PDB file of C-alpha atoms and ligand atoms in Angstrom:
ATOM      1  CA  MET A 122      97.008  61.705   0.839  1.00 87.00           C
ATOM      2  CA  LEU A 123      94.240  62.697   3.238  1.00 95.00           C
ATOM      3  CA  MET A 124      92.908  66.149   3.955  1.00 98.00           C
ATOM      4  CA  TYR A 125      91.261  68.231   6.665  1.00 98.00           C
ATOM      5  CA  VAL A 126      88.396  70.689   6.257  1.00 98.00           C
ATOM      6  CA  VAL A 127      88.130  73.523   8.792  1.00 98.00           C
ATOM      7  CA  THR A 128      85.040  75.698   8.403  1.00 98.00           C
ATOM      8  CA  GLY A 129      85.361  79.181   9.863  1.00 98.00           C
ATOM      9  CA  GLY A 130      89.108  78.742   9.394  1.00 98.00           C
ATOM     10  CA  GLY A 131      89.921  82.364   8.596  1.00 98.00           C
ATOM     11  CA  THR A 132      89.815  83.628  12.186  1.00 98.00           C
ATOM     12  CA  GLY A 133      89.783  82.599  15.836  1.00 98.00           C
ATOM     13  CA  LEU A 134      89.649  78.942  16.781  1.00 98.00           C
ATOM     14  CA  GLY A 135      89.351  77.640  13.229  1.00 98.00           C
ATOM     15  CA  ARG A 136      92.405  79.616  12.101  1.00 98.00           C
ATOM     16  CA  ALA A 137      94.483  78.301  15.026  1.00 98.00           C
ATOM     17  CA  ILE A 138      93.407  74.715  14.286  1.00 98.00           C
ATOM     18  CA  ALA A 139      94.109  75.072  10.554  1.00 98.00           C
ATOM     19  CA  LEU A 140      97.589  76.505  11.207  1.00 98.00           C
ATOM     20  CA  GLU A 141      98.396  73.685  13.624  1.00 98.00           C
ATOM     21  CA  LEU A 142      97.335  71.088  11.036  1.00 98.00           C
ATOM     22  CA  ASP A 143      99.516  72.865   8.475  1.00 98.00           C
ATOM     23  CA  ARG A 144     102.455  72.775  10.916  1.00 98.00           C
ATOM     24  CA  ASN A 145     101.813  69.020  11.142  1.00 98.00           C
ATOM     25  CA  LYS A 146     102.196  68.859   7.337  1.00 97.00           C
ATOM     26  CA  GLU A 147      98.540  68.073   6.751  1.00 98.00           C
ATOM     27  CA  ARG A 148      96.599  69.228   3.724  1.00 98.00           C
ATOM     28  CA  VAL A 149      93.966  71.757   4.827  1.00 98.00           C
ATOM     29  CA  LEU A 150      90.977  73.509   3.231  1.00 98.00           C
ATOM     30  CA  ILE A 151      89.339  76.364   5.147  1.00 98.00           C
ATOM     31  CA  THR A 152      86.021  78.177   4.639  1.00 98.00           C
ATOM     32  CA  GLY A 153      84.312  81.388   5.713  1.00 98.00           C
ATOM     33  CA  ARG A 154      81.981  83.984   4.250  1.00 98.00           C
ATOM     34  CA  ARG A 155      84.600  86.728   3.843  1.00 98.00           C
ATOM     35  CA  GLU A 156      87.441  86.119   1.448  1.00 98.00           C
ATOM     36  CA  ALA A 157      89.987  88.483   3.065  1.00 98.00           C
ATOM     37  CA  PRO A 158      90.714  86.495   6.267  1.00 98.00           C
ATOM     38  CA  LEU A 159      90.865  83.244   4.289  1.00 98.00           C
ATOM     39  CA  ALA A 160      93.295  84.722   1.771  1.00 98.00           C
ATOM     40  CA  ALA A 161      95.436  86.003   4.664  1.00 98.00           C
ATOM     41  CA  VAL A 162      95.739  82.474   6.090  1.00 98.00           C
ATOM     42  CA  ALA A 163      96.593  81.158   2.626  1.00 98.00           C
ATOM     43  CA  ARG A 164      99.325  83.815   2.270  1.00 98.00           C
ATOM     44  CA  GLU A 165     100.624  83.107   5.775  1.00 98.00           C
ATOM     45  CA  THR A 166     101.163  79.482   4.755  1.00 98.00           C
ATOM     46  CA  ASP A 167     102.629  80.296   1.327  1.00 98.00           C
ATOM     47  CA  GLY A 168      99.475  78.986  -0.334  1.00 98.00           C
ATOM     48  CA  ARG A 169      99.581  75.563   1.316  1.00 98.00           C
ATOM     49  CA  ILE A 170      96.205  76.095   2.994  1.00 98.00           C
ATOM     50  CA  GLY A 171      93.469  76.314   0.370  1.00 98.00           C
ATOM     51  CA  TYR A 172      90.199  78.139   0.884  1.00 98.00           C
ATOM     52  CA  LEU A 173      86.628  78.410  -0.332  1.00 98.00           C
ATOM     53  CA  ALA A 174      84.673  81.579   0.443  1.00 98.00           C
ATOM     54  CA  GLY A 175      80.926  81.261   0.998  1.00 98.00           C
ATOM     55  CA  ASP A 176      78.168  80.820   3.533  1.00 98.00           C
ATOM     56  CA  ASN A 177      78.246  77.250   4.820  1.00 98.00           C
ATOM     57  CA  ALA A 178      74.550  77.491   5.675  1.00 98.00           C
ATOM     58  CA  GLU A 179      73.703  77.663   1.957  1.00 98.00           C
ATOM     59  CA  PRO A 180      73.155  74.427  -0.012  1.00 98.00           C
ATOM     60  CA  ALA A 181      74.877  75.828  -3.121  1.00 98.00           C
ATOM     61  CA  VAL A 182      78.021  76.556  -1.087  1.00 98.00           C
ATOM     62  CA  ALA A 183      77.853  73.090   0.457  1.00 98.00           C
ATOM     63  CA  ARG A 184      77.842  71.631  -3.075  1.00 98.00           C
ATOM     64  CA  GLU A 185      80.878  73.774  -3.973  1.00 98.00           C
ATOM     65  CA  LEU A 186      82.634  72.504  -0.871  1.00 98.00           C
ATOM     66  CA  ALA A 187      82.126  68.872  -1.844  1.00 98.00           C
ATOM     67  CA  ALA A 188      83.447  69.672  -5.321  1.00 97.00           C
ATOM     68  CA  ALA A 189      86.550  71.348  -3.826  1.00 97.00           C
ATOM     69  CA  VAL A 190      87.446  68.280  -1.778  1.00 96.00           C
ATOM     70  CA  THR A 191      90.052  66.306  -3.648  1.00 89.00           C
ATOM     71  CA  GLU A 192      91.126  63.673  -1.111  1.00 96.00           C
ATOM     72  CA  PRO A 193      89.391  61.590   1.568  1.00 98.00           C
ATOM     73  CA  VAL A 194      88.613  63.840   4.551  1.00 98.00           C
ATOM     74  CA  GLN A 195      90.345  62.567   7.687  1.00 98.00           C
ATOM     75  CA  GLY A 196      89.087  65.418   9.850  1.00 98.00           C
ATOM     76  CA  LEU A 197      86.153  67.795   9.529  1.00 98.00           C
ATOM     77  CA  ILE A 198      86.275  70.609  12.071  1.00 99.00           C
ATOM     78  CA  HIS A 199      83.180  72.787  11.880  1.00 98.00           C
ATOM     79  CA  CYS A 200      84.043  76.062  13.594  1.00 98.00           C
ATOM     80  CA  ALA A 201      81.761  78.250  11.466  1.00 98.00           C
ATOM     81  CA  GLY A 202      79.117  79.799  13.649  1.00 98.00           C
ATOM     82  CA  GLY A 203      78.470  82.651  15.994  1.00 98.00           C
ATOM     83  CA  ASN A 204      75.867  84.802  17.661  1.00 98.00           C
ATOM     84  CA  PRO A 205      74.421  87.326  15.193  1.00 98.00           C
ATOM     85  CA  ALA A 206      72.687  89.169  18.056  1.00 97.00           C
ATOM     86  CA  ILE A 207      76.028  90.494  19.328  1.00 96.00           C
ATOM     87  CA  GLY A 208      76.397  94.206  18.624  1.00 92.00           C
ATOM     88  CA  ARG A 209      72.800  94.599  17.421  1.00 95.00           C
ATOM     89  CA  ASP A 210      69.753  96.174  19.011  1.00 96.00           C
ATOM     90  CA  ASP A 211      67.224  93.713  20.449  1.00 96.00           C
ATOM     91  CA  PRO A 212      64.768  92.512  17.789  1.00 97.00           C
ATOM     92  CA  ASP A 213      61.689  94.715  17.595  1.00 97.00           C
ATOM     93  CA  GLY A 214      58.494  92.831  16.870  1.00 98.00           C
ATOM     94  CA  LEU A 215      57.711  89.331  15.707  1.00 98.00           C
ATOM     95  CA  ASP A 216      59.201  89.637  12.226  1.00 98.00           C
ATOM     96  CA  GLU A 217      62.581  90.683  13.634  1.00 98.00           C
ATOM     97  CA  VAL A 218      62.429  87.968  16.302  1.00 98.00           C
ATOM     98  CA  ALA A 219      61.701  85.362  13.618  1.00 98.00           C
ATOM     99  CA  ALA A 220      64.514  86.667  11.397  1.00 98.00           C
ATOM    100  CA  LEU A 221      67.089  86.617  14.210  1.00 98.00           C
ATOM    101  CA  LEU A 222      66.038  83.116  15.263  1.00 98.00           C
ATOM    102  CA  ASP A 223      66.313  81.814  11.698  1.00 98.00           C
ATOM    103  CA  GLU A 224      69.710  83.481  11.175  1.00 98.00           C
ATOM    104  CA  THR A 225      71.075  82.056  14.434  1.00 98.00           C
ATOM    105  CA  VAL A 226      69.896  78.512  13.734  1.00 98.00           C
ATOM    106  CA  ALA A 227      71.114  78.709  10.135  1.00 98.00           C
ATOM    107  CA  GLY A 228      74.592  79.924  11.044  1.00 98.00           C
ATOM    108  CA  ASN A 229      75.137  77.277  13.694  1.00 98.00           C
ATOM    109  CA  LEU A 230      72.941  74.199  13.118  1.00 98.00           C
ATOM    110  CA  ARG A 231      72.100  74.394   9.413  1.00 98.00           C
ATOM    111  CA  SER A 232      75.722  75.165   8.534  1.00 98.00           C
ATOM    112  CA  ALA A 233      76.816  72.082  10.507  1.00 98.00           C
ATOM    113  CA  ALA A 234      74.176  69.828   8.949  1.00 98.00           C
ATOM    114  CA  LEU A 235      74.862  70.931   5.364  1.00 98.00           C
ATOM    115  CA  THR A 236      78.630  70.696   5.796  1.00 98.00           C
ATOM    116  CA  VAL A 237      78.526  67.191   7.247  1.00 98.00           C
ATOM    117  CA  THR A 238      75.942  66.008   4.730  1.00 98.00           C
ATOM    118  CA  THR A 239      77.787  67.315   1.702  1.00 98.00           C
ATOM    119  CA  LEU A 240      81.082  65.803   2.862  1.00 98.00           C
ATOM    120  CA  ASP A 241      79.586  62.501   4.042  1.00 98.00           C
ATOM    121  CA  GLU A 242      80.709  60.482   1.024  1.00 97.00           C
ATOM    122  CA  HIS A 243      84.193  62.058   1.231  1.00 98.00           C
ATOM    123  CA  LEU A 244      84.845  61.126   4.871  1.00 98.00           C
ATOM    124  CA  ALA A 245      87.702  58.653   5.369  1.00 98.00           C
ATOM    125  CA  ALA A 246      86.891  55.301   6.970  1.00 96.00           C
ATOM    126  CA  ASP A 247      88.213  56.381  10.384  1.00 95.00           C
ATOM    127  CA  ALA A 248      87.478  60.096  10.096  1.00 98.00           C
ATOM    128  CA  SER A 249      86.875  62.383  13.061  1.00 98.00           C
ATOM    129  CA  VAL A 250      84.202  65.072  12.936  1.00 99.00           C
ATOM    130  CA  VAL A 251      84.380  67.915  15.467  1.00 99.00           C
ATOM    131  CA  LEU A 252      81.468  70.326  15.798  1.00 99.00           C
ATOM    132  CA  PHE A 253      81.533  73.459  17.954  1.00 99.00           C
ATOM    133  CA  GLY A 254      78.921  74.069  20.643  1.00 98.00           C
ATOM    134  CA  SER A 255      79.136  76.649  23.418  1.00 98.00           C
ATOM    135  CA  ILE A 256      78.850  77.176  27.147  1.00 98.00           C
ATOM    136  CA  ALA A 257      75.883  79.314  26.079  1.00 98.00           C
ATOM    137  CA  ALA A 258      73.954  76.050  25.587  1.00 98.00           C
ATOM    138  CA  GLU A 259      74.188  75.536  29.375  1.00 98.00           C
ATOM    139  CA  ARG A 260      73.481  79.163  30.254  1.00 96.00           C
ATOM    140  CA  GLY A 261      70.672  79.858  27.752  1.00 95.00           C
ATOM    141  CA  VAL A 262      71.806  82.950  25.853  1.00 95.00           C
ATOM    142  CA  GLY A 263      69.059  84.301  23.589  1.00 97.00           C
ATOM    143  CA  PHE A 264      68.687  82.081  20.522  1.00 98.00           C
ATOM    144  CA  TYR A 265      72.423  81.355  20.365  1.00 98.00           C
ATOM    145  CA  GLY A 266      72.423  79.025  23.395  1.00 98.00           C
ATOM    146  CA  PRO A 267      69.511  76.939  22.061  1.00 98.00           C
ATOM    147  CA  ALA A 268      71.139  76.789  18.610  1.00 98.00           C
ATOM    148  CA  LYS A 269      74.383  75.466  20.132  1.00 98.00           C
ATOM    149  CA  ALA A 270      72.451  72.965  22.263  1.00 98.00           C
ATOM    150  CA  ALA A 271      70.963  71.725  18.997  1.00 98.00           C
ATOM    151  CA  VAL A 272      74.451  71.363  17.493  1.00 98.00           C
ATOM    152  CA  ALA A 273      75.520  69.206  20.458  1.00 98.00           C
ATOM    153  CA  SER A 274      72.399  67.046  20.066  1.00 98.00           C
ATOM    154  CA  TYR A 275      73.004  66.774  16.327  1.00 98.00           C
ATOM    155  CA  ALA A 276      76.509  65.445  17.062  1.00 98.00           C
ATOM    156  CA  VAL A 277      75.046  62.638  19.177  1.00 98.00           C
ATOM    157  CA  GLY A 278      72.689  61.448  16.443  1.00 98.00           C
ATOM    158  CA  LEU A 279      75.393  61.768  13.827  1.00 98.00           C
ATOM    159  CA  ALA A 280      77.815  59.705  15.913  1.00 98.00           C
ATOM    160  CA  GLY A 281      75.208  56.940  15.987  1.00 98.00           C
ATOM    161  CA  GLN A 282      74.747  57.068  12.221  1.00 98.00           C
ATOM    162  CA  LEU A 283      78.424  57.216  11.285  1.00 98.00           C
ATOM    163  CA  GLY A 284      79.807  54.955  14.005  1.00 98.00           C
ATOM    164  CA  ALA A 285      79.289  51.811  11.941  1.00 97.00           C
ATOM    165  CA  ARG A 286      81.794  53.230   9.438  1.00 97.00           C
ATOM    166  CA  GLY A 287      84.332  53.875  12.225  1.00 98.00           C
ATOM    167  CA  ILE A 288      83.730  57.618  12.042  1.00 98.00           C
ATOM    168  CA  ARG A 289      83.659  59.541  15.333  1.00 98.00           C
ATOM    169  CA  VAL A 290      81.660  62.713  15.971  1.00 98.00           C
ATOM    170  CA  ASN A 291      82.117  64.967  18.998  1.00 99.00           C
ATOM    171  CA  CYS A 292      81.141  68.456  20.052  1.00 98.00           C
ATOM    172  CA  VAL A 293      83.651  70.836  21.653  1.00 98.00           C
ATOM    173  CA  SER A 294      81.844  73.337  23.853  1.00 98.00           C
ATOM    174  CA  PRO A 295      84.009  76.352  24.696  1.00 98.00           C
ATOM    175  CA  GLY A 296      83.533  78.938  27.387  1.00 98.00           C
ATOM    176  CA  TYR A 297      84.859  82.409  26.732  1.00 97.00           C
ATOM    177  CA  ILE A 298      87.870  82.336  24.392  1.00 97.00           C
ATOM    178  CA  ALA A 299      89.730  85.596  23.840  1.00 96.00           C
ATOM    179  CA  GLU A 300      91.598  86.589  20.644  1.00 95.00           C
ATOM    180  CA  THR A 301      88.770  85.644  18.283  1.00 96.00           C
ATOM    181  CA  GLU A 302      86.286  87.715  16.270  1.00 95.00           C
ATOM    182  CA  PHE A 303      83.355  86.180  18.127  1.00 96.00           C
ATOM    183  CA  PHE A 304      82.507  89.381  20.003  1.00 94.00           C
ATOM    184  CA  GLY A 305      83.151  91.650  17.033  1.00 90.00           C
ATOM    185  CA  GLY A 306      84.950  94.626  18.537  1.00 79.00           C
ATOM    186  CA  GLY A 307      85.841  92.611  21.651  1.00 79.00           C
ATOM    187  CA  LEU A 308      84.593  92.605  25.217  1.00 89.00           C
ATOM    188  CA  SER A 309      84.913  95.416  27.720  1.00 90.00           C
ATOM    189  CA  ALA A 310      87.709  94.879  30.257  1.00 93.00           C
ATOM    190  CA  GLU A 311      85.037  94.675  32.962  1.00 95.00           C
ATOM    191  CA  ARG A 312      83.060  91.919  31.192  1.00 94.00           C
ATOM    192  CA  GLU A 313      86.239  89.960  30.460  1.00 95.00           C
ATOM    193  CA  GLU A 314      87.215  90.184  34.125  1.00 97.00           C
ATOM    194  CA  THR A 315      83.802  88.813  35.132  1.00 97.00           C
ATOM    195  CA  LEU A 316      84.242  85.851  32.769  1.00 97.00           C
ATOM    196  CA  ARG A 317      87.788  85.261  34.036  1.00 97.00           C
ATOM    197  CA  GLU A 318      86.503  85.170  37.618  1.00 98.00           C
ATOM    198  CA  GLN A 319      83.960  82.488  36.633  1.00 97.00           C
ATOM    199  CA  THR A 320      86.765  80.058  35.763  1.00 98.00           C
ATOM    200  CA  ALA A 321      88.431  77.786  38.305  1.00 98.00           C
ATOM    201  CA  LEU A 322      91.809  78.431  36.706  1.00 98.00           C
ATOM    202  CA  GLY A 323      91.574  82.215  36.926  1.00 98.00           C
ATOM    203  CA  ARG A 324      92.358  82.756  33.251  1.00 97.00           C
ATOM    204  CA  VAL A 325      90.323  83.166  30.102  1.00 97.00           C
ATOM    205  CA  GLY A 326      90.755  80.750  27.211  1.00 97.00           C
ATOM    206  CA  VAL A 327      92.819  81.427  24.097  1.00 97.00           C
ATOM    207  CA  PRO A 328      92.605  79.643  20.720  1.00 98.00           C
ATOM    208  CA  ALA A 329      95.627  77.463  21.542  1.00 97.00           C
ATOM    209  CA  ASP A 330      93.561  75.877  24.331  1.00 97.00           C
ATOM    210  CA  ALA A 331      91.112  74.569  21.745  1.00 98.00           C
ATOM    211  CA  VAL A 332      93.899  73.367  19.462  1.00 98.00           C
ATOM    212  CA  GLY A 333      95.122  70.793  21.979  1.00 97.00           C
ATOM    213  CA  LEU A 334      91.670  69.313  22.527  1.00 98.00           C
ATOM    214  CA  VAL A 335      90.831  69.204  18.831  1.00 98.00           C
ATOM    215  CA  MET A 336      94.178  67.574  17.947  1.00 98.00           C
ATOM    216  CA  PHE A 337      93.391  64.898  20.530  1.00 98.00           C
ATOM    217  CA  LEU A 338      89.935  64.302  19.041  1.00 98.00           C
ATOM    218  CA  LEU A 339      91.436  64.025  15.556  1.00 98.00           C
ATOM    219  CA  SER A 340      94.093  61.568  16.720  1.00 98.00           C
ATOM    220  CA  PRO A 341      93.988  57.761  17.135  1.00 97.00           C
ATOM    221  CA  ALA A 342      94.370  58.371  20.890  1.00 98.00           C
ATOM    222  CA  ALA A 343      90.668  59.372  20.859  1.00 98.00           C
ATOM    223  CA  ARG A 344      89.609  56.225  18.980  1.00 97.00           C
ATOM    224  CA  HIS A 345      86.913  55.303  21.540  1.00 98.00           C
ATOM    225  CA  VAL A 346      85.663  58.852  22.116  1.00 98.00           C
ATOM    226  CA  THR A 347      82.478  59.633  20.193  1.00 98.00           C
ATOM    227  CA  ALA A 348      79.023  61.151  20.754  1.00 98.00           C
ATOM    228  CA  GLN A 349      80.428  63.360  23.508  1.00 98.00           C
ATOM    229  CA  THR A 350      80.300  67.032  24.386  1.00 98.00           C
ATOM    230  CA  LEU A 351      83.750  68.053  25.613  1.00 98.00           C
ATOM    231  CA  HIS A 352      83.680  71.226  27.679  1.00 98.00           C
ATOM    232  CA  LEU A 353      86.555  73.687  27.372  1.00 98.00           C
ATOM    233  CA  ASN A 354      86.061  76.504  29.823  1.00 98.00           C
ATOM    234  CA  GLY A 355      88.697  76.564  32.574  1.00 98.00           C
ATOM    235  CA  GLY A 356      86.073  75.325  35.018  1.00 98.00           C
ATOM    236  CA  ALA A 357      83.482  78.024  34.335  1.00 98.00           C
ATOM    237  CA  HIS A 358      80.924  75.265  33.739  1.00 97.00           C
ATOM    238  CA  PRO A 359      81.705  72.232  35.919  1.00 96.00           C
ATOM    239  CA  THR A 360      80.316  68.796  35.034  1.00 96.00           C
ATOM    240  CA  ARG A 361      80.315  65.474  36.852  1.00 93.00           C
TER     241      ARG A 361
HETATM  242  N1  NAP B 432      85.143  82.813  21.215  1.00 64.68           N
HETATM  243  C1  NAP B 432      84.313  82.361  22.142  1.00 64.68           C
HETATM  244  O1  NAP B 432      84.301  82.875  23.281  1.00 64.68           O
HETATM  245  C2  NAP B 432      83.399  81.182  21.841  1.00 64.68           C
HETATM  246  C3  NAP B 432      82.722  80.608  22.933  1.00 64.68           C
HETATM  247  C4  NAP B 432      81.884  79.526  22.687  1.00 64.68           C
HETATM  248  C5  NAP B 432      81.730  79.012  21.427  1.00 64.68           C
HETATM  249  N2  NAP B 432      82.381  79.601  20.377  1.00 64.68           N
HETATM  250  C6  NAP B 432      82.170  79.009  19.046  1.00 64.68           C
HETATM  251  O2  NAP B 432      83.423  78.652  18.502  1.00 64.68           O
HETATM  252  C7  NAP B 432      83.354  78.657  17.071  1.00 64.68           C
HETATM  253  C8  NAP B 432      84.519  79.457  16.521  1.00 64.68           C
HETATM  254  O3  NAP B 432      84.318  80.831  16.854  1.00 64.68           O
HETATM  255  P1  NAP B 432      85.530  81.814  17.210  1.00 64.68           P
HETATM  256  O4  NAP B 432      85.506  82.024  18.655  1.00 64.68           O
HETATM  257  O5  NAP B 432      86.772  81.352  16.578  1.00 64.68           O
HETATM  258  O6  NAP B 432      84.988  83.188  16.570  1.00 64.68           O
HETATM  259  P2  NAP B 432      85.297  83.833  15.153  1.00 64.68           P
HETATM  260  O7  NAP B 432      86.687  84.375  15.139  1.00 64.68           O
HETATM  261  O8  NAP B 432      84.174  84.781  14.903  1.00 64.68           O
HETATM  262  O9  NAP B 432      85.231  82.606  14.138  1.00 64.68           O
HETATM  263  C9  NAP B 432      84.055  82.168  13.510  1.00 64.68           C
HETATM  264  C10 NAP B 432      84.395  81.953  12.038  1.00 64.68           C
HETATM  265  O10 NAP B 432      83.306  81.346  11.379  1.00 64.68           O
HETATM  266  C11 NAP B 432      83.058  82.018  10.154  1.00 64.68           C
HETATM  267  N3  NAP B 432      81.628  81.876   9.890  1.00 64.68           N
HETATM  268  C12 NAP B 432      80.603  82.280  10.677  1.00 64.68           C
HETATM  269  N4  NAP B 432      79.438  81.945  10.108  1.00 64.68           N
HETATM  270  C13 NAP B 432      79.722  81.312   8.940  1.00 64.68           C
HETATM  271  C14 NAP B 432      78.935  80.745   7.913  1.00 64.68           C
HETATM  272  N5  NAP B 432      77.586  80.750   7.960  1.00 64.68           N
HETATM  273  N6  NAP B 432      79.569  80.175   6.862  1.00 64.68           N
HETATM  274  C15 NAP B 432      80.914  80.159   6.795  1.00 64.68           C
HETATM  275  N7  NAP B 432      81.716  80.688   7.753  1.00 64.68           N
HETATM  276  C16 NAP B 432      81.113  81.261   8.811  1.00 64.68           C
HETATM  277  C17 NAP B 432      83.506  83.464  10.394  1.00 64.68           C
HETATM  278  O11 NAP B 432      83.965  84.100   9.201  1.00 64.68           O
HETATM  279  P3  NAP B 432      82.971  84.970   8.306  1.00 64.68           P
HETATM  280  O12 NAP B 432      82.318  85.964   9.224  1.00 64.68           O
HETATM  281  O13 NAP B 432      83.861  85.582   7.291  1.00 64.68           O
HETATM  282  O14 NAP B 432      81.995  84.013   7.722  1.00 64.68           O
HETATM  283  C18 NAP B 432      84.693  83.262  11.340  1.00 64.68           C
HETATM  284  O15 NAP B 432      85.891  83.101  10.619  1.00 64.68           O
HETATM  285  C19 NAP B 432      81.979  79.249  16.724  1.00 64.68           C
HETATM  286  O16 NAP B 432      81.102  78.206  16.387  1.00 64.68           O
HETATM  287  C20 NAP B 432      81.548  79.927  18.015  1.00 64.68           C
HETATM  288  O17 NAP B 432      80.140  79.991  18.098  1.00 64.68           O
HETATM  289  C21 NAP B 432      83.213  80.666  20.564  1.00 64.68           C
END
């Protein structure tokens, strides 16, 4: 039996991905800092989805995660992350700037690095690792955009390291996705309309849009896809 680890699996994109894996009869372990959303997903799946509460940017939690893994990990989907500046006043003075920068890098890049490192020896021979970047990396949003750009770069180096073992590593970079907790209390209708207008498709993303792309990256159909950033934004950020 193989298993899948979905960090940030209690809400938003991670929750949708974990539930889809469960529907596919896969064994799934989810993480997050708050226990309540994780326990809700466990209940929703009659206890089939297991969970570990803790901050994935902390080495002690990373060690606990490795200890909780009981089977070779076929897929590691690192959704944990976010922009701690949302809903807060701008940092006032150098100490607050430094603290916000450290928190943003820890939540996004350090959490990815510790999660991958701790699970390295548990990854199956043909495992797929999916990290989450953001359109903010292209736009430059405070410290969050740079932190997500670093995650995408980290995925490239990791793909080079793990490729010899047949393990693929990619970065999914979403634009605005509604129905998540990313923006805390949500966006104003006006701001959401602006983001919708930026897409070519004239619609904002929903978690199910990420599920399809991630399932592809986890599947043998993506066997030659590695070291890539895959953009998921309805055309809001075109690439050539
Ligand atoms: N929604 C968007 O528009 C959007 C756009 C671009 C990129 N993204 C990225 O997509 C990923 C998924 O976000 P989402 O949209 O699904 O938002 P979300 O609903 O806020 O999901 C993020 C999840 O990660 C968990 N988390 C955050 N920091 C963590 C940490 N240090 N350790 C463990 N768990 C942590 C959160 O739970 P706890 O708070 O309980 O820890 C939450 O369940 C994130 O990396 C986000 O940056 C989202």
